[in-house]
Short mmCIF file of C-alpha atoms and ligand atoms in Angstrom, two decimals:
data_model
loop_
_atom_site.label_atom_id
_atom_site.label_comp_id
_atom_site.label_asym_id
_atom_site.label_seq_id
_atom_site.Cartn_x
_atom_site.Cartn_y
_atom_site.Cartn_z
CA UNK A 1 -35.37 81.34 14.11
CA UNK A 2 -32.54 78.75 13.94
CA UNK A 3 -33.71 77.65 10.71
CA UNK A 4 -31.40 75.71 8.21
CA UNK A 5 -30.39 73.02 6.10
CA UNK A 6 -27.75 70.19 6.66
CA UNK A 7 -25.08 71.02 3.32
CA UNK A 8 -22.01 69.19 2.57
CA UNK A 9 -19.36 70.36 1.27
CA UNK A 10 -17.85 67.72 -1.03
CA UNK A 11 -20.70 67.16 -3.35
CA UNK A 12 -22.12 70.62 -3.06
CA UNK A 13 -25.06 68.82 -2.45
CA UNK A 14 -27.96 69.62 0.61
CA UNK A 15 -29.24 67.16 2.65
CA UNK A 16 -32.59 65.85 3.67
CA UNK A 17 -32.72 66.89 7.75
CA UNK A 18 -32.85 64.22 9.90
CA UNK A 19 -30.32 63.22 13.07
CA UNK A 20 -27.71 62.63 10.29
CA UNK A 21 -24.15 62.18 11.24
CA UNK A 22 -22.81 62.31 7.24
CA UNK A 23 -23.50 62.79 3.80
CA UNK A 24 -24.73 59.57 2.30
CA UNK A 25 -22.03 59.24 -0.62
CA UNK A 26 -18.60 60.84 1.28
CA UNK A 27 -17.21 60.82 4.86
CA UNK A 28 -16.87 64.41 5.29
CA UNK A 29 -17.89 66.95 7.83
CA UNK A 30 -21.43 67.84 6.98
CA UNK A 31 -22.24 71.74 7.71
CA UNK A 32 -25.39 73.59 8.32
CA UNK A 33 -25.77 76.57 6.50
CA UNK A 34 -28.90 78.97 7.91
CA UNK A 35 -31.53 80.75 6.61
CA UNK A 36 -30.31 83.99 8.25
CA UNK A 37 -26.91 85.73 6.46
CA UNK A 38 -26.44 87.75 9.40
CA UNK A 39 -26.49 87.31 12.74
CA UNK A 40 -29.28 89.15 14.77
CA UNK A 41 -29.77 88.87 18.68
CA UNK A 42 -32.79 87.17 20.17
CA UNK A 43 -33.85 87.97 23.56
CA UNK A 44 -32.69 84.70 25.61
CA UNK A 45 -30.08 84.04 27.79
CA UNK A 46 -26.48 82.32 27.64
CA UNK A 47 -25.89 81.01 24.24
CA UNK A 48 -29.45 81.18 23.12
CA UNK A 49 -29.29 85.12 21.91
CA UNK A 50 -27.47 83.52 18.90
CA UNK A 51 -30.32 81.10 17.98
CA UNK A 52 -30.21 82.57 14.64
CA UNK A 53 -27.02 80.03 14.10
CA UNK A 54 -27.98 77.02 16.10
CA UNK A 55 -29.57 74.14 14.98
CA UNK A 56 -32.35 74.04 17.03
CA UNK A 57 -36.08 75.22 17.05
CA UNK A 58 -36.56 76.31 20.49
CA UNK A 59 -34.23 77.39 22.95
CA UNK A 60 -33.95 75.72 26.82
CA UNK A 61 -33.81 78.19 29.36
CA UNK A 62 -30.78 77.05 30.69
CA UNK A 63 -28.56 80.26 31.03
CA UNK A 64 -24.96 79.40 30.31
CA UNK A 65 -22.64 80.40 27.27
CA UNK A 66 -19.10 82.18 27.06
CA UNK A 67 -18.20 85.47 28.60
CA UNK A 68 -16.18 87.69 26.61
CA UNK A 69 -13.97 90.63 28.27
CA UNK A 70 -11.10 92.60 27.08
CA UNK A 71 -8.05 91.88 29.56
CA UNK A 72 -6.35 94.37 31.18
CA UNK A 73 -3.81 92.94 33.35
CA UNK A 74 -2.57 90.12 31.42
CA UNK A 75 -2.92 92.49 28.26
CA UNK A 76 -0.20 94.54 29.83
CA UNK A 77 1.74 91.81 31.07
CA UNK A 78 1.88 90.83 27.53
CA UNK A 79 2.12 94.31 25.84
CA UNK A 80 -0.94 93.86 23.89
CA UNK A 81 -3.42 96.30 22.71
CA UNK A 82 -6.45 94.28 21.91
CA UNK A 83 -6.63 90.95 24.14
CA UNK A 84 -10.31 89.62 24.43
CA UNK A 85 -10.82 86.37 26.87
CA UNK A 86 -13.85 84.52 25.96
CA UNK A 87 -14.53 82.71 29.87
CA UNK A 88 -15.85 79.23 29.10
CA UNK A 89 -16.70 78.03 32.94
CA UNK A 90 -17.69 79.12 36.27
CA UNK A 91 -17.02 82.98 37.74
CA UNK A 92 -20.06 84.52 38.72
CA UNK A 93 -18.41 87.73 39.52
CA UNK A 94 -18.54 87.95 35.17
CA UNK A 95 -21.78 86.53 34.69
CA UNK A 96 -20.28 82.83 33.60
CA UNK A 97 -22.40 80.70 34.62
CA UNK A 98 -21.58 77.09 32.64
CA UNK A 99 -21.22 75.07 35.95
CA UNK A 100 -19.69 71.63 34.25
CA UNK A 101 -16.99 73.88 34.06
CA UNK A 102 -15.95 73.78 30.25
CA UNK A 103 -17.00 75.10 26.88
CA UNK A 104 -18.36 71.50 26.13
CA UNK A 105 -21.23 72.69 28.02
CA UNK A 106 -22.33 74.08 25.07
CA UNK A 107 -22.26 71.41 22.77
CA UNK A 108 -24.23 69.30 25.26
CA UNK A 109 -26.60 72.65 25.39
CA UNK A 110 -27.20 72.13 21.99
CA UNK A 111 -27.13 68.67 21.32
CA UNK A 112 -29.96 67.70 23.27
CA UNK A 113 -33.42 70.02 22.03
CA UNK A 114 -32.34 68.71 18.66
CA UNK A 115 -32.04 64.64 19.33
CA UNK A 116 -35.77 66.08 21.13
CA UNK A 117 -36.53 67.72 17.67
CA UNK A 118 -35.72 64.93 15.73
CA UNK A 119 -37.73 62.30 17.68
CA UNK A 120 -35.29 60.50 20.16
CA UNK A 121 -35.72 59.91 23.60
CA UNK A 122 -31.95 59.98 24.72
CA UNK A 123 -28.44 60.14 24.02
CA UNK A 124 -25.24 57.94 24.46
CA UNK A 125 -21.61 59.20 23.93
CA UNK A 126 -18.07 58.49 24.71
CA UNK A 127 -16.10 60.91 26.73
CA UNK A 128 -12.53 61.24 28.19
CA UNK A 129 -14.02 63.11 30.87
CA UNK A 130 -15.13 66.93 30.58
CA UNK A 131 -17.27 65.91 27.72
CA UNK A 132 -19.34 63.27 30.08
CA UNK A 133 -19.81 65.68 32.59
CA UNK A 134 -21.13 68.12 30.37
CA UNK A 135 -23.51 65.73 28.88
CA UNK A 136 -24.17 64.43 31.85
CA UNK A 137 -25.47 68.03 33.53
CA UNK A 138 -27.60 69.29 31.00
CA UNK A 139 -29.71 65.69 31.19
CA UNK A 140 -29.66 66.62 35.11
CA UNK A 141 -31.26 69.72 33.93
CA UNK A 142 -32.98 68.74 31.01
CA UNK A 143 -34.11 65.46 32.05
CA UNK A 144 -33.47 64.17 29.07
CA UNK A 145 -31.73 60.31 29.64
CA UNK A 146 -27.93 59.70 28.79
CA UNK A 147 -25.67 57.03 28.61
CA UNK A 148 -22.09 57.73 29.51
CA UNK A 149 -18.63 55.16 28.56
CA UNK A 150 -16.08 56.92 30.52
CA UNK A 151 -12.65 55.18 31.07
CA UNK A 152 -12.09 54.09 34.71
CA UNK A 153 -8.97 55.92 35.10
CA UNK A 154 -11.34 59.36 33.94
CA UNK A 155 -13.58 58.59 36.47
CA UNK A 156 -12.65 61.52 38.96
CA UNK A 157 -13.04 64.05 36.25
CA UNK A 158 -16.68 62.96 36.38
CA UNK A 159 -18.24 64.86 39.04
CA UNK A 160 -21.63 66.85 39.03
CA UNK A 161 -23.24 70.46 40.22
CA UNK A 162 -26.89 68.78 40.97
CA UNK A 163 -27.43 65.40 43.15
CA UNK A 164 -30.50 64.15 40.81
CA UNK A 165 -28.88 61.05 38.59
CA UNK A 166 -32.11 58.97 37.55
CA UNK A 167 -31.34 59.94 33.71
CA UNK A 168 -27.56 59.17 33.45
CA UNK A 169 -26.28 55.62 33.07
CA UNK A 170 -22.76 55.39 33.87
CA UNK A 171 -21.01 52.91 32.04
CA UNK A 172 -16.98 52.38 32.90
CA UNK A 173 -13.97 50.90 31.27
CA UNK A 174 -11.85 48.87 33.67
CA UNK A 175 -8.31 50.51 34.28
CA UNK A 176 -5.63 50.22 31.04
CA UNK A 177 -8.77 50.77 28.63
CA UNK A 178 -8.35 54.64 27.49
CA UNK A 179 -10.38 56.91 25.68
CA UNK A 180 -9.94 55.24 22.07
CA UNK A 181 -11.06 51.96 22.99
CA UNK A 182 -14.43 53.88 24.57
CA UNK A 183 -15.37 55.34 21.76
CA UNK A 184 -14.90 51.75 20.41
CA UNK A 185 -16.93 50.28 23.00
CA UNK A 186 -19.40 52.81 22.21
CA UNK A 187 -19.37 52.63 18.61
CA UNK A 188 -20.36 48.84 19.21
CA UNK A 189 -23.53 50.12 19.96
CA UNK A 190 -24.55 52.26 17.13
CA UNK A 191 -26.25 49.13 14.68
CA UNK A 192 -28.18 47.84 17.48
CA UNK A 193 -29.07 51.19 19.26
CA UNK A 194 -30.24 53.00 16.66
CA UNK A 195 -32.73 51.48 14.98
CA UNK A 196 -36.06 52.10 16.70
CA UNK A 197 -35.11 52.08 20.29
CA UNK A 198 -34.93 56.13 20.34
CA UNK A 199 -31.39 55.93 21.23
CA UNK A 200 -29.01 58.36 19.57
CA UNK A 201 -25.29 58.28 19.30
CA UNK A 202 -24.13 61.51 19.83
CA UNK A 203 -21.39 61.82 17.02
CA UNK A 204 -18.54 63.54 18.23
CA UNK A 205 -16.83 66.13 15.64
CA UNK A 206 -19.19 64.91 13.18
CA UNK A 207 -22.33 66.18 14.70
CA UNK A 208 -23.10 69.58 14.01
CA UNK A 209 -25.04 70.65 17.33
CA UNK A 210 -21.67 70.23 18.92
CA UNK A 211 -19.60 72.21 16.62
CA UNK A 212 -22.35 75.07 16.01
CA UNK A 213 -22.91 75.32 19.80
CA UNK A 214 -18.91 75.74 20.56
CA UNK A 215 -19.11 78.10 17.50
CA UNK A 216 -21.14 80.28 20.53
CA UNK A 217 -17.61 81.22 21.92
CA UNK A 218 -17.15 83.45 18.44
CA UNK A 219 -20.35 84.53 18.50
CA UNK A 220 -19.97 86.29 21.59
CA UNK A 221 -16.59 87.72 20.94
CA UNK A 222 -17.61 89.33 17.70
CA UNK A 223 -21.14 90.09 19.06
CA UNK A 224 -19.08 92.23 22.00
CA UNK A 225 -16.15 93.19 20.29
CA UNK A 226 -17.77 94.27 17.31
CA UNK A 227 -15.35 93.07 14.08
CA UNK A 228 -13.75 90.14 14.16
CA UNK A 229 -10.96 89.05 15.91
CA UNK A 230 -7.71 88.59 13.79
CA UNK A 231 -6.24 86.09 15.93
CA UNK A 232 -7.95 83.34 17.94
CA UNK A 233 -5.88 81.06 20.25
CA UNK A 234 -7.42 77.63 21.75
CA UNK A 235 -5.73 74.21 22.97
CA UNK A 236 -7.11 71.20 20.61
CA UNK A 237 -6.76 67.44 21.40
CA UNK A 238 -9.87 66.62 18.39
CA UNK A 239 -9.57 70.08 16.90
CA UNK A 240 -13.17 70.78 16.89
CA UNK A 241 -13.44 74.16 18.85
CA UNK A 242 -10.80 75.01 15.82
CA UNK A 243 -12.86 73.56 13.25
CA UNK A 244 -16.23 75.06 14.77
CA UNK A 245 -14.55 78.94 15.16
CA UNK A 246 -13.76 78.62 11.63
CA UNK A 247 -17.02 77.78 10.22
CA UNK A 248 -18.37 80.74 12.73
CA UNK A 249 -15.69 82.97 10.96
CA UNK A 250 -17.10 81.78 7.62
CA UNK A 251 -20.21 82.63 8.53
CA UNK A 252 -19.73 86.65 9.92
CA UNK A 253 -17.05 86.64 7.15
CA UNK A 254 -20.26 86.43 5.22
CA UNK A 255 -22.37 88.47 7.23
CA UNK A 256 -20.54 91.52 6.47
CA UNK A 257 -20.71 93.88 8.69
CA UNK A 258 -17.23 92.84 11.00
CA UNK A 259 -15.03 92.29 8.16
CA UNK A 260 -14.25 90.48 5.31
CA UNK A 261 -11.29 88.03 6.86
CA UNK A 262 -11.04 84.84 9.00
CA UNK A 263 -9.12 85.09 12.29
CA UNK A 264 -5.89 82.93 11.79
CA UNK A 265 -6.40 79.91 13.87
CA UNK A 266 -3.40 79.12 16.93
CA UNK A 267 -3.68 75.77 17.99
CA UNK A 268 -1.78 74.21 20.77
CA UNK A 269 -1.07 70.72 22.14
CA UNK A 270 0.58 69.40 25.56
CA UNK A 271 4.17 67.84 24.56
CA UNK A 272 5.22 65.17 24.20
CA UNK A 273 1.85 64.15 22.83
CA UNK A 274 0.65 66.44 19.72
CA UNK A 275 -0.12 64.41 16.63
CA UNK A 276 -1.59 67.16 15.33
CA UNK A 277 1.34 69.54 15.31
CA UNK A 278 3.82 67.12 14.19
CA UNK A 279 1.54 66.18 10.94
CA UNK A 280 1.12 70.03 10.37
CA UNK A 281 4.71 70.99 10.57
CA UNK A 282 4.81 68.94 7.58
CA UNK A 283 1.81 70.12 5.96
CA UNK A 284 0.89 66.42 5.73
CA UNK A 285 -2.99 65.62 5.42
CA UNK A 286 -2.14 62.65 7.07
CA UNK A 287 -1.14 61.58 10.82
CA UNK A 288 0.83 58.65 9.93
CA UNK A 289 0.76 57.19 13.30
CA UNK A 290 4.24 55.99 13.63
CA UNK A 291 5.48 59.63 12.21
CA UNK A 292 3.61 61.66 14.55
CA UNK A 293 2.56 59.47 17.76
CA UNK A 294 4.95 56.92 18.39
CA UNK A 295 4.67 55.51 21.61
CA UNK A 296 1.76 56.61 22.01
CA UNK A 297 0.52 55.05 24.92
CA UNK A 298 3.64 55.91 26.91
CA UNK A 299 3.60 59.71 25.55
CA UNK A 300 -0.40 60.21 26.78
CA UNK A 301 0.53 58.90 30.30
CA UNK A 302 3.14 62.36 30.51
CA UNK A 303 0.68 64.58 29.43
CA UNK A 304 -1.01 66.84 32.39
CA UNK A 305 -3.80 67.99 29.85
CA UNK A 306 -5.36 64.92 29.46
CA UNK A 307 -8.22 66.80 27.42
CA UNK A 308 -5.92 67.48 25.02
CA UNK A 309 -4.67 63.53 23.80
CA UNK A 310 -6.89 62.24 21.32
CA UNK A 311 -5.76 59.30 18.70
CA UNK A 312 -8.11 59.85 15.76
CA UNK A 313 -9.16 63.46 15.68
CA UNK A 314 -11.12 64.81 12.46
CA UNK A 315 -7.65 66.17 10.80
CA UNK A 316 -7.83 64.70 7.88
CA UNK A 317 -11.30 64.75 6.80
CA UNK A 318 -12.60 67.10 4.31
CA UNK A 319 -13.79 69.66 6.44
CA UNK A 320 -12.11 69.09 9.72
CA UNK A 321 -8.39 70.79 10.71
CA UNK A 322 -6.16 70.61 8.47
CA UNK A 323 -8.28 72.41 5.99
CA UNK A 324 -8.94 74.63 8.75
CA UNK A 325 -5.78 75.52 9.50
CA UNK A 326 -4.84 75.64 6.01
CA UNK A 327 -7.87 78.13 4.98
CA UNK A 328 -6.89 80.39 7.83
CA UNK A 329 -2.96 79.93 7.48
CA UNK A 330 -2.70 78.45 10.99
CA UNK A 331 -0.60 77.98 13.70
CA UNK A 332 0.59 75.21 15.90
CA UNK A 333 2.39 74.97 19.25
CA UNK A 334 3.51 72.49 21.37
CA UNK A 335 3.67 73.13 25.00
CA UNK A 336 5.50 71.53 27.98
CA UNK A 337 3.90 70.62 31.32
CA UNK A 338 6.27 73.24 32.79
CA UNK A 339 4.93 75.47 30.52
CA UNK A 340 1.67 75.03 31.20
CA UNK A 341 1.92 75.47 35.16
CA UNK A 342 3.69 78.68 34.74
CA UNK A 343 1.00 79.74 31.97
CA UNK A 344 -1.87 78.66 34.68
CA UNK A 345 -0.37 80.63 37.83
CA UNK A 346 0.21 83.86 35.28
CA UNK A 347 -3.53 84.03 34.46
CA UNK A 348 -4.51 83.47 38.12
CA UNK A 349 -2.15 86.05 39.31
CA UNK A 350 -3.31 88.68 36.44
CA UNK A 351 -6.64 87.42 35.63
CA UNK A 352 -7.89 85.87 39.52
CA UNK A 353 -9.36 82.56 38.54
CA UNK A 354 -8.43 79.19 38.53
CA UNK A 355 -8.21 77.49 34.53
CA UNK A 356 -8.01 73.86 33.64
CA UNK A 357 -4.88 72.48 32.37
CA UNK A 358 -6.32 72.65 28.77
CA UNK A 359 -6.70 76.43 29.42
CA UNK A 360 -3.93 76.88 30.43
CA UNK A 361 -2.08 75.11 27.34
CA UNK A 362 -3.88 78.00 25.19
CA UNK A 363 -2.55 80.79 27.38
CA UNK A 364 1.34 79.16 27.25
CA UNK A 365 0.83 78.99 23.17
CA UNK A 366 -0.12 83.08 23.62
CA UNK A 367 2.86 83.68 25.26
CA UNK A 368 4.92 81.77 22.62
CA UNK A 369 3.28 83.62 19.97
CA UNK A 370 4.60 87.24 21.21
CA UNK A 371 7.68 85.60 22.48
CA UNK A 372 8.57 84.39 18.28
CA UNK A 373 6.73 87.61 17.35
CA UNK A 374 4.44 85.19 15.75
CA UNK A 375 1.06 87.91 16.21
CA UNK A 376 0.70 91.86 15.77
CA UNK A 377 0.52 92.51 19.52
CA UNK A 378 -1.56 95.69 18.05
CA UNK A 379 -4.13 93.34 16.48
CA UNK A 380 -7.58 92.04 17.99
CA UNK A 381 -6.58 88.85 19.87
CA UNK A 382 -9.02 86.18 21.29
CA UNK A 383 -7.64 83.63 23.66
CA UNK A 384 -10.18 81.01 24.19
CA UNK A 385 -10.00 79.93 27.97
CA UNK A 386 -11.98 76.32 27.29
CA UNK A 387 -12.40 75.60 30.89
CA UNK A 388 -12.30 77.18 34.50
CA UNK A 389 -14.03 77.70 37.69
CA UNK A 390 -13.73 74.87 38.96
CA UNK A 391 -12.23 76.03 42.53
CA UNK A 392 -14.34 78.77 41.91
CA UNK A 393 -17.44 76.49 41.83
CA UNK A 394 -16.35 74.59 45.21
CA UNK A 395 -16.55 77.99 47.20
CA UNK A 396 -19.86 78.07 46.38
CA UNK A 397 -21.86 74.14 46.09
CA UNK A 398 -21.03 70.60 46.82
CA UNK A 399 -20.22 68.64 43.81
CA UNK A 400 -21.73 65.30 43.58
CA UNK A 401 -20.06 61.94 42.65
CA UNK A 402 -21.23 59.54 40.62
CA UNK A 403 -20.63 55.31 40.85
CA UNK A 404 -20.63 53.12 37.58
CA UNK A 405 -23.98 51.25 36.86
CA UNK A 406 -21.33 48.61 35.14
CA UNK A 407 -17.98 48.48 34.85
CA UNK A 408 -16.81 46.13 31.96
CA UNK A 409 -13.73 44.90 31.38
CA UNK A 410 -13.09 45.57 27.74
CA UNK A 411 -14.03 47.18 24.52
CA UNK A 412 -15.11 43.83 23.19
CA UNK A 413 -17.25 42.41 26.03
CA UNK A 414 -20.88 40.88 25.35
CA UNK A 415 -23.37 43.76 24.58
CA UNK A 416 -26.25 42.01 26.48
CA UNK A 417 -26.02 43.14 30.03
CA UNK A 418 -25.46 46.85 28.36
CA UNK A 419 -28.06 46.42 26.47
CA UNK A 420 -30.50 45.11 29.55
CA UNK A 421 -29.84 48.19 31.10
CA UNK A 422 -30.76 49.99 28.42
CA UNK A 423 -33.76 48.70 28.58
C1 PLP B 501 -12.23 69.18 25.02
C2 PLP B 501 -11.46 70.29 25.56
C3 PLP B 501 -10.53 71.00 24.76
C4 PLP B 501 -10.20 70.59 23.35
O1 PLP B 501 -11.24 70.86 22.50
P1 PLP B 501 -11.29 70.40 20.99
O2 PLP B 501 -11.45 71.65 20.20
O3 PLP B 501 -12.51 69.53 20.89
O4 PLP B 501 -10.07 69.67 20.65
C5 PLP B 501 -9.87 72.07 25.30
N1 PLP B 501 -10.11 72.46 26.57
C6 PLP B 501 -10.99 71.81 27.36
C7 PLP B 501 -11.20 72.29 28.76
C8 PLP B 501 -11.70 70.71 26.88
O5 PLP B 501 -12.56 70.08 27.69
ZN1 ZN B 502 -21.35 64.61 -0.09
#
């Protein structure tokens, strides 16, 4: 079960498994490719039925993983015939059950039994927000320690279903510090964490427990729907949910039995920050930064999505979007705040639960689509709602709030006093 081998794609070439973040000649998104060609349900809950196409060797028992319905009511609204929602938060009333509130639970889901598997004790990671908090709740359930850089400004998005914190280490990035320069804070860490201290970095994009567990979200849709869906809508700031539904497609593409195409990819950003679309509408492998982000800094401030506003997603690399998009003959859209609040009060009128701002980017880019006549509206369509619940969630526990261990004041402080904490 789950078995496989690490494979990249560049050289052709398999890799030796360890906790490796890259093929050792190339900088390139490594893949695993498993043992099983098709996909056959285990008996677990949440995202563990598909163990056949995670990386891990045995499953938590940790229950969450997406929810996938057909739509009626917003289906109608929109005069489609097939619309499939795949529910990535909390709404017990469908069985969803992720309680950090975003498909990133996932990735933290599957990210930890395998740093287990491979012989560390812990895990430290970067996040803008939603990805901390995931993180951060499956080593409340797990037990399994984590270190956390989160940007001070971020700091309310970092909330928590369970009151036990002994395993997290918060570690903040005084105000005017944004996400970029906590990864870089982070990345600091990687020569002198790594080596012997059991300390793993968790990898972003590159690691492929993230993108196989947010590759759960087709599972399920295919796994309920039965073929494959032709169309698959999601907001992106890194592009990875993109990049991970892809290499799912590949995968039931080869399987077999739910047809012999990929879905065609429809990304969406929140103007007027979207790198990614503005490289795309060129077909340019490249975000040339002063092409497609200028004034950056100013531009991320506008956004509402903040999810959504990465600097240096994996676009270019062989691998990540752009040969995504290009393989499935993507899609981009751009989407204005206004949009989005109109998209987010249409899916809680038709639908009856609250979505993120991120979510609700996705659902705007749907209604663009049949608005430009951009999809079949008689095709299979699967809008990815990334996050949700969260008002939801309030009716029903106290969240929990967490205070930085540390607060530093830049990406280029001393390591020692992190490091002594660390300890
Ligand atoms: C991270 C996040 C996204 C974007 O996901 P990527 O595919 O990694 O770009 C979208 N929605 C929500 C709610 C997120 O937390
Ligand atoms: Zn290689």
């Amino acid at each position: 079960m789950g078995r496989y081998q690490l494979y990249c794609p560049y050289c052709n070439s398999y890799l030796e498994e360890y906790y490796t973040l890259d093929c050792l000649k190339h900088s390139v998104l490594i893949r695993t490719v498993y043992e099983a060609k098709q996909l056959h349900l285990q008996n677990f809950p949440g995202i563990w039925k598909y163990t056949d196409w995670l990386p891990v060797k045995s499953p938590l028992t940790i229950d969450s993983g997406p929810v996938t319905y057909q739509s009626q009511a917003l289906a109608k609204e929109l005069r489609m015939d097939s619309l499939y929602i795949s529910f990535n938060g909390y709404w017990p009333e469908k069985g969803a059950n992720a309680k950090s509130c975003t498909f990133k639970e996932y990735e933290a889901l599957v990210t930890y039994p395998r740093v287990k598997e491979t012989g560390y004790k812990g895990v430290y990671l970067a996040s803008a927000g939603n990805t901390g908090r995931s993180f951060a709740y499956i080593s409340q359930l797990t037990g399994i320690p984590t270190v956390v850089f989160v940007p001070e400004q971020n700091i309310d998005k970092f909330w928590l279903p369970e009151p036990n914190t002994d395993t997290i280490t918060l570690i903040s990035l005084k105000k005017g510090n944004d996400y970029t320069e906590t990864c870089r804070l982070a990345a600091r860490l990687v020569g002198l964490l790594s080596s012997g201290t059991g300390w793993a970095p968790e990898g972003g994009a590159k690691n492929v427990a993230r993108r196989d567990g947010m590759a759960s979200v087709l599972y399920d849709a295919v796994h309920t729907i039965k073929k494959i869906p032709h169309h698959y809508f999601q907001a992106i700031g890194s592009g990875t949910g993109g990049i991970a539904t892809w290499e799912a497609a590949l995968r039931f593409r080869a399987d077999g039995r739910f047809g012999n195409y990929l879905p065609q990819l429809h990304l969406s950003q929140n103007l007027p920050y979207a790198p990614i679309l503005n490289a795309w509408k060129l077909k340019s492998r490249e975000i040339k930064p002063e092409r497609d982000m200028p004034h950056a800094d100013e531009k991320i401030k506008q956004v509402d999505a903040a999810m959504l506003t990465n600097r240096s997603p994996p676009y270019s690399i062989p691998g990540g979007v752009f040969d995504a998009l290009t393989d499935t003959a993507g899609q981009m859209y751009g989407i204005t705040n206004e949009e989005l609040r109109h998209a987010e009060k249409l899916f809680l009128d038709f639908e009856g639960i609250d979505i993120v701002p991120e979510a609700s980017v996705a659902v705007a880019s749907l209604i663009k689509a049949t608005e430009q006549d951009l999809v079949n509206k008689k095709e299979i369509i699967l809008l990815n709602i990334t996050g949700g619940g969260t008002e939801r969630l309030k009716e029903d526990i106290d969240l929990h709030t967490m205070t930085p261990h540390l607060t530093v004041e830049h990406a280029d402080v001393s390591l020692d006093e992190i490091m002594e904490l660390l300890k």
